[in-house]
PDB file of C-alpha atoms in Angstrom:
ATOM      1  CA  GLN A   1       0.000   0.000   0.000  1.00  0.00           C
ATOM      2  CA  LYS A   2       1.284   3.457  -0.925  1.00  0.00           C
ATOM      3  CA  GLU A   3       1.819   6.062   1.788  1.00  0.00           C
ATOM      4  CA  VAL A   4      -0.393   8.502  -0.127  1.00  0.00           C
ATOM      5  CA  GLU A   5      -3.408   7.414  -2.152  1.00  0.00           C
ATOM      6  CA  GLN A   6      -5.038   9.663  -4.740  1.00  0.00           C
ATOM      7  CA  ASP A   7      -7.698   8.799  -7.299  1.00  0.00           C
ATOM      8  CA  PRO A   8      -5.976   9.338 -10.682  1.00  0.00           C
ATOM      9  CA  GLY A   9      -9.222  10.181 -12.450  1.00  0.00           C
ATOM     10  CA  PRO A  10      -9.539  11.437 -15.085  1.00  0.00           C
ATOM     11  CA  LEU A  11     -12.216  13.808 -13.842  1.00  0.00           C
ATOM     12  CA  SER A  12     -14.304  15.950 -16.206  1.00  0.00           C
ATOM     13  CA  VAL A  13     -16.748  18.603 -14.990  1.00  0.00           C
ATOM     14  CA  PRO A  14     -18.626  21.471 -16.658  1.00  0.00           C
ATOM     15  CA  GLU A  15     -17.407  25.032 -16.261  1.00  0.00           C
ATOM     16  CA  GLY A  16     -18.717  26.663 -13.103  1.00  0.00           C
ATOM     17  CA  ALA A  17     -19.029  23.412 -11.150  1.00  0.00           C
ATOM     18  CA  ILE A  18     -17.469  22.750  -7.749  1.00  0.00           C
ATOM     19  CA  VAL A  19     -14.608  20.292  -7.907  1.00  0.00           C
ATOM     20  CA  SER A  20     -13.568  18.088  -5.005  1.00  0.00           C
ATOM     21  CA  LEU A  21     -10.175  16.372  -5.011  1.00  0.00           C
ATOM     22  CA  ASN A  22      -9.026  14.079  -2.226  1.00  0.00           C
ATOM     23  CA  CYS A  23      -6.085  12.146  -0.843  1.00  0.00           C
ATOM     24  CA  THR A  24      -5.673   9.719   2.005  1.00  0.00           C
ATOM     25  CA  TYR A  25      -2.436   8.874   3.734  1.00  0.00           C
ATOM     26  CA  SER A  26      -1.073   6.404   6.244  1.00  0.00           C
ATOM     27  CA  ASN A  27       1.934   8.143   7.844  1.00  0.00           C
ATOM     28  CA  SER A  28       0.812   9.926  11.012  1.00  0.00           C
ATOM     29  CA  ALA A  29       4.113  11.874  11.107  1.00  0.00           C
ATOM     30  CA  PHE A  30       3.043  14.037   8.167  1.00  0.00           C
ATOM     31  CA  GLN A  31       2.462  17.622   9.272  1.00  0.00           C
ATOM     32  CA  TYR A  32       2.760  19.661   6.083  1.00  0.00           C
ATOM     33  CA  PHE A  33       0.127  19.253   3.393  1.00  0.00           C
ATOM     34  CA  MET A  34       0.271  20.767  -0.041  1.00  0.00           C
ATOM     35  CA  TRP A  35      -1.584  20.824  -3.311  1.00  0.00           C
ATOM     36  CA  TYR A  36       0.359  21.354  -6.496  1.00  0.00           C
ATOM     37  CA  ARG A  37      -1.052  22.033  -9.949  1.00  0.00           C
ATOM     38  CA  GLN A  38       0.829  20.693 -12.936  1.00  0.00           C
ATOM     39  CA  TYR A  39       0.127  21.686 -16.503  1.00  0.00           C
ATOM     40  CA  SER A  40       1.235  19.431 -19.311  1.00  0.00           C
ATOM     41  CA  ARG A  41       5.028  19.383 -19.743  1.00  0.00           C
ATOM     42  CA  LYS A  42       5.511  21.839 -16.861  1.00  0.00           C
ATOM     43  CA  GLY A  43       6.805  21.512 -13.317  1.00  0.00           C
ATOM     44  CA  PRO A  44       4.455  21.327 -10.308  1.00  0.00           C
ATOM     45  CA  GLU A  45       3.239  24.754  -9.145  1.00  0.00           C
ATOM     46  CA  LEU A  46       2.343  25.224  -5.475  1.00  0.00           C
ATOM     47  CA  LEU A  47      -1.344  25.991  -5.091  1.00  0.00           C
ATOM     48  CA  MET A  48      -2.146  25.548  -1.399  1.00  0.00           C
ATOM     49  CA  TYR A  49      -0.077  24.903   1.719  1.00  0.00           C
ATOM     50  CA  THR A  50      -1.407  23.878   5.122  1.00  0.00           C
ATOM     51  CA  TYR A  51       0.372  23.058   8.341  1.00  0.00           C
ATOM     52  CA  SER A  52      -1.396  20.478  10.534  1.00  0.00           C
ATOM     53  CA  SER A  53      -5.205  20.224  10.599  1.00  0.00           C
ATOM     54  CA  GLY A  54      -7.727  22.805   9.513  1.00  0.00           C
ATOM     55  CA  ASN A  55      -9.024  24.726   6.552  1.00  0.00           C
ATOM     56  CA  LYS A  56      -7.377  27.297   4.347  1.00  0.00           C
ATOM     57  CA  GLU A  57      -9.034  29.411   1.693  1.00  0.00           C
ATOM     58  CA  ASP A  58      -7.445  31.339  -1.166  1.00  0.00           C
ATOM     59  CA  GLY A  59      -9.812  32.802  -3.705  1.00  0.00           C
ATOM     60  CA  ARG A  60     -11.702  29.977  -5.398  1.00  0.00           C
ATOM     61  CA  PHE A  61      -9.586  27.320  -3.693  1.00  0.00           C
ATOM     62  CA  THR A  62     -10.134  25.743  -0.270  1.00  0.00           C
ATOM     63  CA  ALA A  63      -7.850  23.140   1.292  1.00  0.00           C
ATOM     64  CA  GLN A  64      -8.967  20.964   4.188  1.00  0.00           C
ATOM     65  CA  VAL A  65      -6.879  18.681   6.355  1.00  0.00           C
ATOM     66  CA  ASP A  66      -8.345  16.131   8.767  1.00  0.00           C
ATOM     67  CA  LYS A  67      -5.422  14.490  10.540  1.00  0.00           C
ATOM     68  CA  SER A  68      -7.683  12.280  12.647  1.00  0.00           C
ATOM     69  CA  SER A  69      -8.980  10.630   9.474  1.00  0.00           C
ATOM     70  CA  LYS A  70      -5.711  11.054   7.527  1.00  0.00           C
ATOM     71  CA  TYR A  71      -7.665  12.717   4.746  1.00  0.00           C
ATOM     72  CA  ILE A  72      -7.058  15.927   2.809  1.00  0.00           C
ATOM     73  CA  SER A  73      -9.206  17.697   0.261  1.00  0.00           C
ATOM     74  CA  LEU A  74      -9.018  20.499  -2.260  1.00  0.00           C
ATOM     75  CA  PHE A  75     -12.172  22.271  -3.392  1.00  0.00           C
ATOM     76  CA  ILE A  76     -12.317  24.474  -6.462  1.00  0.00           C
ATOM     77  CA  ARG A  77     -15.343  26.757  -6.757  1.00  0.00           C
ATOM     78  CA  ASP A  78     -16.603  28.273 -10.006  1.00  0.00           C
ATOM     79  CA  SER A  79     -14.229  26.079 -11.996  1.00  0.00           C
ATOM     80  CA  GLN A  80     -12.714  27.566 -15.135  1.00  0.00           C
ATOM     81  CA  PRO A  81     -11.254  25.924 -18.260  1.00  0.00           C
ATOM     82  CA  SER A  82      -7.863  27.286 -17.158  1.00  0.00           C
ATOM     83  CA  ASP A  83      -8.124  25.021 -14.089  1.00  0.00           C
ATOM     84  CA  SER A  84      -7.711  22.013 -16.379  1.00  0.00           C
ATOM     85  CA  ALA A  85      -4.492  20.372 -15.188  1.00  0.00           C
ATOM     86  CA  THR A  86      -3.201  17.531 -13.037  1.00  0.00           C
ATOM     87  CA  TYR A  87      -3.547  18.155  -9.317  1.00  0.00           C
ATOM     88  CA  LEU A  88      -1.011  16.533  -7.022  1.00  0.00           C
ATOM     89  CA  CYS A  89      -1.361  16.235  -3.275  1.00  0.00           C
ATOM     90  CA  ALA A  90       1.929  16.192  -1.364  1.00  0.00           C
ATOM     91  CA  MET A  91       2.821  15.880   2.283  1.00  0.00           C
ATOM     92  CA  SER A  92       5.831  15.643   4.546  1.00  0.00           C
ATOM     93  CA  SER A  93       7.221  15.623   8.036  1.00  0.00           C
ATOM     94  CA  VAL A  94       9.298  18.560   9.295  1.00  0.00           C
ATOM     95  CA  GLY A  95      12.145  19.351   6.896  1.00  0.00           C
ATOM     96  CA  GLU A  96      11.637  16.118   5.002  1.00  0.00           C
ATOM     97  CA  LYS A  97      11.093  15.083   1.414  1.00  0.00           C
ATOM     98  CA  LEU A  98       7.639  15.438  -0.112  1.00  0.00           C
ATOM     99  CA  THR A  99       5.595  12.307  -0.669  1.00  0.00           C
ATOM    100  CA  PHE A 100       3.185  12.773  -3.554  1.00  0.00           C
ATOM    101  CA  GLY A 101      -0.036  11.162  -4.659  1.00  0.00           C
ATOM    102  CA  THR A 102      -0.283   9.920  -8.233  1.00  0.00           C
ATOM    103  CA  GLY A 103      -2.126  13.066  -9.323  1.00  0.00           C
ATOM    104  CA  THR A 104      -5.705  13.592 -10.541  1.00  0.00           C
ATOM    105  CA  ARG A 105      -6.137  14.754 -14.104  1.00  0.00           C
ATOM    106  CA  LEU A 106      -8.925  17.356 -14.216  1.00  0.00           C
ATOM    107  CA  THR A 107     -10.675  18.725 -17.300  1.00  0.00           C
ATOM    108  CA  ILE A 108     -13.122  21.634 -17.099  1.00  0.00           C
ATOM    109  CA  ILE A 109     -15.499  21.551 -20.027  1.00  0.00           C
ATOM    110  CA  PRO A 110     -16.539  25.009 -21.358  1.00  0.00           C
TER     111      PRO A 110
ATOM    112  CA  GLY B   1      17.091  34.031 -10.595  1.00  0.00           C
ATOM    113  CA  ALA B   2      13.333  34.285 -10.573  1.00  0.00           C
ATOM    114  CA  GLY B   3      12.751  30.572 -10.197  1.00  0.00           C
ATOM    115  CA  VAL B   4      14.339  27.148 -10.273  1.00  0.00           C
ATOM    116  CA  SER B   5      16.085  26.606 -13.587  1.00  0.00           C
ATOM    117  CA  GLN B   6      16.767  23.173 -15.050  1.00  0.00           C
ATOM    118  CA  THR B   7      18.831  22.369 -18.110  1.00  0.00           C
ATOM    119  CA  PRO B   8      18.511  20.837 -20.567  1.00  0.00           C
ATOM    120  CA  SER B   9      14.739  20.819 -20.864  1.00  0.00           C
ATOM    121  CA  ASN B  10      14.932  17.673 -22.986  1.00  0.00           C
ATOM    122  CA  LYS B  11      17.645  15.069 -23.296  1.00  0.00           C
ATOM    123  CA  VAL B  12      17.633  12.123 -25.652  1.00  0.00           C
ATOM    124  CA  THR B  13      20.372   9.560 -25.207  1.00  0.00           C
ATOM    125  CA  GLU B  14      21.197   5.991 -26.117  1.00  0.00           C
ATOM    126  CA  LYS B  15      21.164   3.084 -23.727  1.00  0.00           C
ATOM    127  CA  GLY B  16      24.485   2.800 -21.933  1.00  0.00           C
ATOM    128  CA  LYS B  17      25.449   6.463 -22.243  1.00  0.00           C
ATOM    129  CA  TYR B  18      26.239   8.895 -19.412  1.00  0.00           C
ATOM    130  CA  VAL B  19      24.079  11.979 -18.798  1.00  0.00           C
ATOM    131  CA  GLU B  20      24.232  15.032 -16.565  1.00  0.00           C
ATOM    132  CA  LEU B  21      21.214  17.082 -15.575  1.00  0.00           C
ATOM    133  CA  ARG B  22      21.644  20.530 -14.064  1.00  0.00           C
ATOM    134  CA  CYS B  23      19.590  22.428 -11.492  1.00  0.00           C
ATOM    135  CA  ASP B  24      20.023  26.073 -10.594  1.00  0.00           C
ATOM    136  CA  PRO B  25      17.915  26.778  -7.467  1.00  0.00           C
ATOM    137  CA  ILE B  26      16.330  30.014  -6.338  1.00  0.00           C
ATOM    138  CA  SER B  27      19.041  32.334  -5.056  1.00  0.00           C
ATOM    139  CA  GLY B  28      19.595  31.963  -1.327  1.00  0.00           C
ATOM    140  CA  HIS B  29      17.762  28.666  -0.959  1.00  0.00           C
ATOM    141  CA  THR B  30      20.008  26.326   0.997  1.00  0.00           C
ATOM    142  CA  ALA B  31      18.037  23.092   0.563  1.00  0.00           C
ATOM    143  CA  LEU B  32      17.674  21.390  -2.817  1.00  0.00           C
ATOM    144  CA  TYR B  33      15.726  18.260  -3.778  1.00  0.00           C
ATOM    145  CA  TRP B  34      15.708  15.983  -6.809  1.00  0.00           C
ATOM    146  CA  TYR B  35      12.611  14.007  -7.755  1.00  0.00           C
ATOM    147  CA  ARG B  36      11.773  11.701 -10.660  1.00  0.00           C
ATOM    148  CA  GLN B  37       8.339  11.640 -12.284  1.00  0.00           C
ATOM    149  CA  SER B  38       7.313   8.757 -14.507  1.00  0.00           C
ATOM    150  CA  LEU B  39       4.370   9.046 -16.883  1.00  0.00           C
ATOM    151  CA  GLY B  40       1.048   9.126 -15.036  1.00  0.00           C
ATOM    152  CA  GLN B  41       2.700   9.153 -11.617  1.00  0.00           C
ATOM    153  CA  GLY B  42       3.505  11.712  -8.959  1.00  0.00           C
ATOM    154  CA  PRO B  43       7.108  12.802  -8.396  1.00  0.00           C
ATOM    155  CA  GLU B  44       9.229  10.407  -6.342  1.00  0.00           C
ATOM    156  CA  PHE B  45      12.061  11.561  -4.110  1.00  0.00           C
ATOM    157  CA  LEU B  46      15.646  10.864  -5.136  1.00  0.00           C
ATOM    158  CA  ILE B  47      18.039  12.954  -3.040  1.00  0.00           C
ATOM    159  CA  TYR B  48      18.128  16.029  -0.798  1.00  0.00           C
ATOM    160  CA  PHE B  49      20.974  18.494  -0.216  1.00  0.00           C
ATOM    161  CA  GLN B  50      21.375  20.838   2.708  1.00  0.00           C
ATOM    162  CA  GLY B  51      24.164  23.137   1.611  1.00  0.00           C
ATOM    163  CA  THR B  52      26.888  21.118  -0.088  1.00  0.00           C
ATOM    164  CA  GLY B  53      26.165  17.782   1.558  1.00  0.00           C
ATOM    165  CA  ALA B  54      23.630  15.125   0.676  1.00  0.00           C
ATOM    166  CA  ALA B  55      21.428  14.950   3.773  1.00  0.00           C
ATOM    167  CA  ASP B  56      19.296  12.089   2.427  1.00  0.00           C
ATOM    168  CA  ASP B  57      20.044   9.989  -0.659  1.00  0.00           C
ATOM    169  CA  SER B  58      17.703   7.135   0.191  1.00  0.00           C
ATOM    170  CA  GLY B  59      15.648   7.622  -2.971  1.00  0.00           C
ATOM    171  CA  LEU B  60      18.451   6.997  -5.450  1.00  0.00           C
ATOM    172  CA  PRO B  61      17.443   3.740  -7.186  1.00  0.00           C
ATOM    173  CA  ASN B  62      20.964   2.286  -7.548  1.00  0.00           C
ATOM    174  CA  ASP B  63      24.632   3.222  -7.771  1.00  0.00           C
ATOM    175  CA  ARG B  64      24.315   4.399 -11.369  1.00  0.00           C
ATOM    176  CA  PHE B  65      22.728   7.568  -9.978  1.00  0.00           C
ATOM    177  CA  PHE B  66      24.816  10.226  -8.269  1.00  0.00           C
ATOM    178  CA  ALA B  67      24.337  13.914  -7.483  1.00  0.00           C
ATOM    179  CA  VAL B  68      26.627  16.716  -6.383  1.00  0.00           C
ATOM    180  CA  ARG B  69      26.295  20.277  -5.176  1.00  0.00           C
ATOM    181  CA  PRO B  70      29.902  21.381  -4.717  1.00  0.00           C
ATOM    182  CA  GLU B  71      29.332  25.049  -3.859  1.00  0.00           C
ATOM    183  CA  GLY B  72      25.940  24.796  -2.204  1.00  0.00           C
ATOM    184  CA  SER B  73      24.060  26.297  -5.122  1.00  0.00           C
ATOM    185  CA  VAL B  74      23.932  24.565  -8.514  1.00  0.00           C
ATOM    186  CA  SER B  75      23.413  20.802  -8.415  1.00  0.00           C
ATOM    187  CA  THR B  76      24.103  18.159 -11.044  1.00  0.00           C
ATOM    188  CA  LEU B  77      22.373  14.785 -11.210  1.00  0.00           C
ATOM    189  CA  LYS B  78      24.544  12.210 -12.971  1.00  0.00           C
ATOM    190  CA  ILE B  79      23.332   8.949 -14.434  1.00  0.00           C
ATOM    191  CA  GLN B  80      25.809   6.348 -15.650  1.00  0.00           C
ATOM    192  CA  ARG B  81      25.112   3.505 -18.099  1.00  0.00           C
ATOM    193  CA  THR B  82      21.596   4.748 -18.757  1.00  0.00           C
ATOM    194  CA  GLU B  83      18.805   2.221 -19.178  1.00  0.00           C
ATOM    195  CA  ARG B  84      15.451   2.577 -20.939  1.00  0.00           C
ATOM    196  CA  GLY B  85      13.761   2.441 -17.537  1.00  0.00           C
ATOM    197  CA  ASP B  86      15.530   5.676 -16.571  1.00  0.00           C
ATOM    198  CA  SER B  87      13.290   7.561 -19.016  1.00  0.00           C
ATOM    199  CA  ALA B  88      11.274  10.059 -16.973  1.00  0.00           C
ATOM    200  CA  VAL B  89      11.041  13.729 -16.070  1.00  0.00           C
ATOM    201  CA  TYR B  90      13.668  14.695 -13.518  1.00  0.00           C
ATOM    202  CA  LEU B  91      12.492  17.550 -11.312  1.00  0.00           C
ATOM    203  CA  CYS B  92      14.477  19.791  -9.033  1.00  0.00           C
ATOM    204  CA  ALA B  93      13.016  21.805  -6.156  1.00  0.00           C
ATOM    205  CA  SER B  94      14.448  24.297  -3.719  1.00  0.00           C
ATOM    206  CA  LEU B  95      13.176  24.998  -0.246  1.00  0.00           C
ATOM    207  CA  ALA B  96      12.005  28.443   0.820  1.00  0.00           C
ATOM    208  CA  GLY B  97      13.504  28.235   4.275  1.00  0.00           C
ATOM    209  CA  GLN B  98      13.487  26.528   7.640  1.00  0.00           C
ATOM    210  CA  GLY B  99      10.183  26.436   9.472  1.00  0.00           C
ATOM    211  CA  THR B 100       8.223  25.694   6.318  1.00  0.00           C
ATOM    212  CA  ASN B 101       8.401  22.903   3.834  1.00  0.00           C
ATOM    213  CA  ILE B 102       7.412  24.930   0.795  1.00  0.00           C
ATOM    214  CA  GLN B 103       9.303  23.575  -2.188  1.00  0.00           C
ATOM    215  CA  TYR B 104       9.428  25.373  -5.510  1.00  0.00           C
ATOM    216  CA  PHE B 105       9.915  23.234  -8.585  1.00  0.00           C
ATOM    217  CA  GLY B 106      11.656  23.750 -11.873  1.00  0.00           C
ATOM    218  CA  ALA B 107      10.105  22.731 -15.182  1.00  0.00           C
ATOM    219  CA  GLY B 108      12.123  19.515 -15.205  1.00  0.00           C
ATOM    220  CA  THR B 109      14.375  17.701 -17.637  1.00  0.00           C
ATOM    221  CA  ARG B 110      12.605  15.145 -19.813  1.00  0.00           C
ATOM    222  CA  LEU B 111      15.046  12.277 -20.273  1.00  0.00           C
ATOM    223  CA  SER B 112      14.459   9.742 -23.027  1.00  0.00           C
ATOM    224  CA  VAL B 113      16.736   6.713 -23.220  1.00  0.00           C
ATOM    225  CA  LEU B 114      16.462   4.956 -26.588  1.00  0.00           C
TER     226      LEU B 114
END
């Protein structure tokens, strides 16, 4: 079993819909939780960063971390075609390497 | 520089050849990471530098892979006797600073071993 599990999709939704992306993990030492967005043939771009449990909102994006359930989520409101990309969850312990999910490929249909 | 720079962006080589991949981190970032991303997968950790020394090289798949960072800035990932299975995107990231674990990634080097 992988340390981080992420549904690879692909996921297609109409423009304007709310998108929910999720990851589960098994390592209770993880304290830093991140979501990266990766466009085709580009490097991962940091989207959201959360330390420990809780919610964080930035514009149309909301990240949630539930350490008791070892479950993290990313919500995208009012989705746009430009949001079409692969979304990678990543997590780590203090000062440690990032452990990534496989990535979810998302397409927003105009 | 403005971001993490990786060169070359693409590298095509023949099985058995030696390759070097370069990473130029964000200025002032002391920690540098190498990851490898295979098609349809998330990046996987290879090696981590704190300054000039390799603090964790547990992700290197075998002794054909080696990385250096002689002056604590630019790093080079070296692969000897390349195999077709080494084909992947090699990503470099630098760390914003202690107290966070925010890593900024370069665009990667796409390595194809024929």
